[in-house]
């Protein structure tokens, strides 16, 4: 796996814009890029390569981009580029359509056809980019091209799951192992495929496995958002997704866990994190347990000790005196799509030196 990071503030002012454009063109597809202030371009970019699937987080001032027929003839990766806006605003044009984006919206572009775009400063544009070969989707290019330069709302449902997943991937890129790349790439594309199929009303295009993975991701996201609710039970999760309890058990069997065990372990992990947080020192151990759905302090303490081999009070003492406990219990992989609150995309000044790779 290859992580490439660029913070232009580590470069001389006159080199910043050219370096940022070069990395963008290498990572996504060659385009012409113009900035409102190219003399002192303060921007950052982190690119995570998962084989032929690229995920990136960008923060930058206003830019205008366009891809021409001449550039397409010179080189075309035969890919789609998903532009997902977290802050700022943007306008993307292709195939005679125009998508006006605000935070929580995205749009697709095809590298095989000319396009234009403009990202406006607010004060920076913060976005996630996903580039992938069109051959990796089960839907035909003819179907997908109907969605280019179309505004897609990703604040709810599958779109929100995809947003959380991409944010987490880029934020935790350096924690991931090379062996994880194929699985991470496939999960990313499964989520995107499910979202596009919904938009196209073409669920028949989805393979049974892709539908199953997308459902697991939705379930994981739902459960993570309701961990603090004592009423979160396997039956409640099944009801929220209009499936039977036995179907839910079957979905989680592939993860070698049960719904109840997964809920308990995710709650314990949240408690473990809070106990080690010095800003939450004022909360009692019982209060932290209740915060994540443990109504009984005795039950919370027994469950915590059975998983971590220590009591909540001993863990808090050890963690807050500088010898924190490592590790966390294994869990349902769908939770990665909606796990603990994801760090925000990094901004200029928070990345490693220009061109740093690992």
XYZ file of C-alpha atoms in Angstrom, residues 1-5 23 26 174 352-358:
15
model
C 0.000 0.000 0.000
C 1.313 3.452 -0.850
C 0.428 6.614 1.028
C 1.543 9.880 -0.544
C 1.215 13.136 1.342
C 0.545 15.171 -7.534
C -0.454 11.842 -11.257
C -0.943 4.867 7.900
C 4.069 15.208 6.557
C 6.670 16.879 4.323
C 6.023 17.110 0.611
C 6.233 13.876 -1.312
C 6.505 11.702 1.786
C 5.609 8.116 0.886
C 5.301 4.905 2.830
